[in-house]
């Protein structure tokens, strides 16, 4: 995968804290995020650990975070800034195939395959948000 990213060392240790099935799902999400950033040639992806969650940020995007929560062990999440139009747009585009938590997260089930095309499109919109935030449906 071409493209650059910078990883906070605490990110590496975070993966060892998850159950094995969760680790594989979150590593897949991480790969999707880095792949989309690379395909879009967005420059350096800052990969950090914020609010107890793995966070990815690019220069003209909105931060994307991923995590699994013990309080809902069958799900894992992709979090977006709740003060953006991202989740409202995703709900409009993919409300029939994705589940959401309020205006902040896409909820994915550990036992189901990821709806990859929809999730990749949501990631793309998040990573380019600052450039598209004024377009109807974020230009989708």
PDB file of C-alpha atoms in Angstrom, residues 68-77:
ATOM      1  CA  UNK A  68     -14.881  -1.993  20.298  1.00  0.00           C
ATOM      2  CA  UNK A  69     -16.677  -1.500  23.607  1.00  0.00           C
ATOM      3  CA  UNK A  70     -17.041  -4.095  26.346  1.00  0.00           C
ATOM      4  CA  UNK A  71     -20.557  -2.794  27.078  1.00  0.00           C
ATOM      5  CA  UNK A  72     -21.707  -4.062  23.638  1.00  0.00           C
ATOM      6  CA  UNK A  73     -19.353  -6.958  22.919  1.00  0.00           C
ATOM      7  CA  UNK A  74     -21.015  -8.115  19.689  1.00  0.00           C
ATOM      8  CA  UNK A  75     -20.438  -4.769  17.928  1.00  0.00           C
ATOM      9  CA  UNK A  76     -17.557  -2.602  16.835  1.00  0.00           C
ATOM     10  CA  UNK A  77     -17.702   0.999  15.697  1.00  0.00           C
TER      11      UNK A  77
END
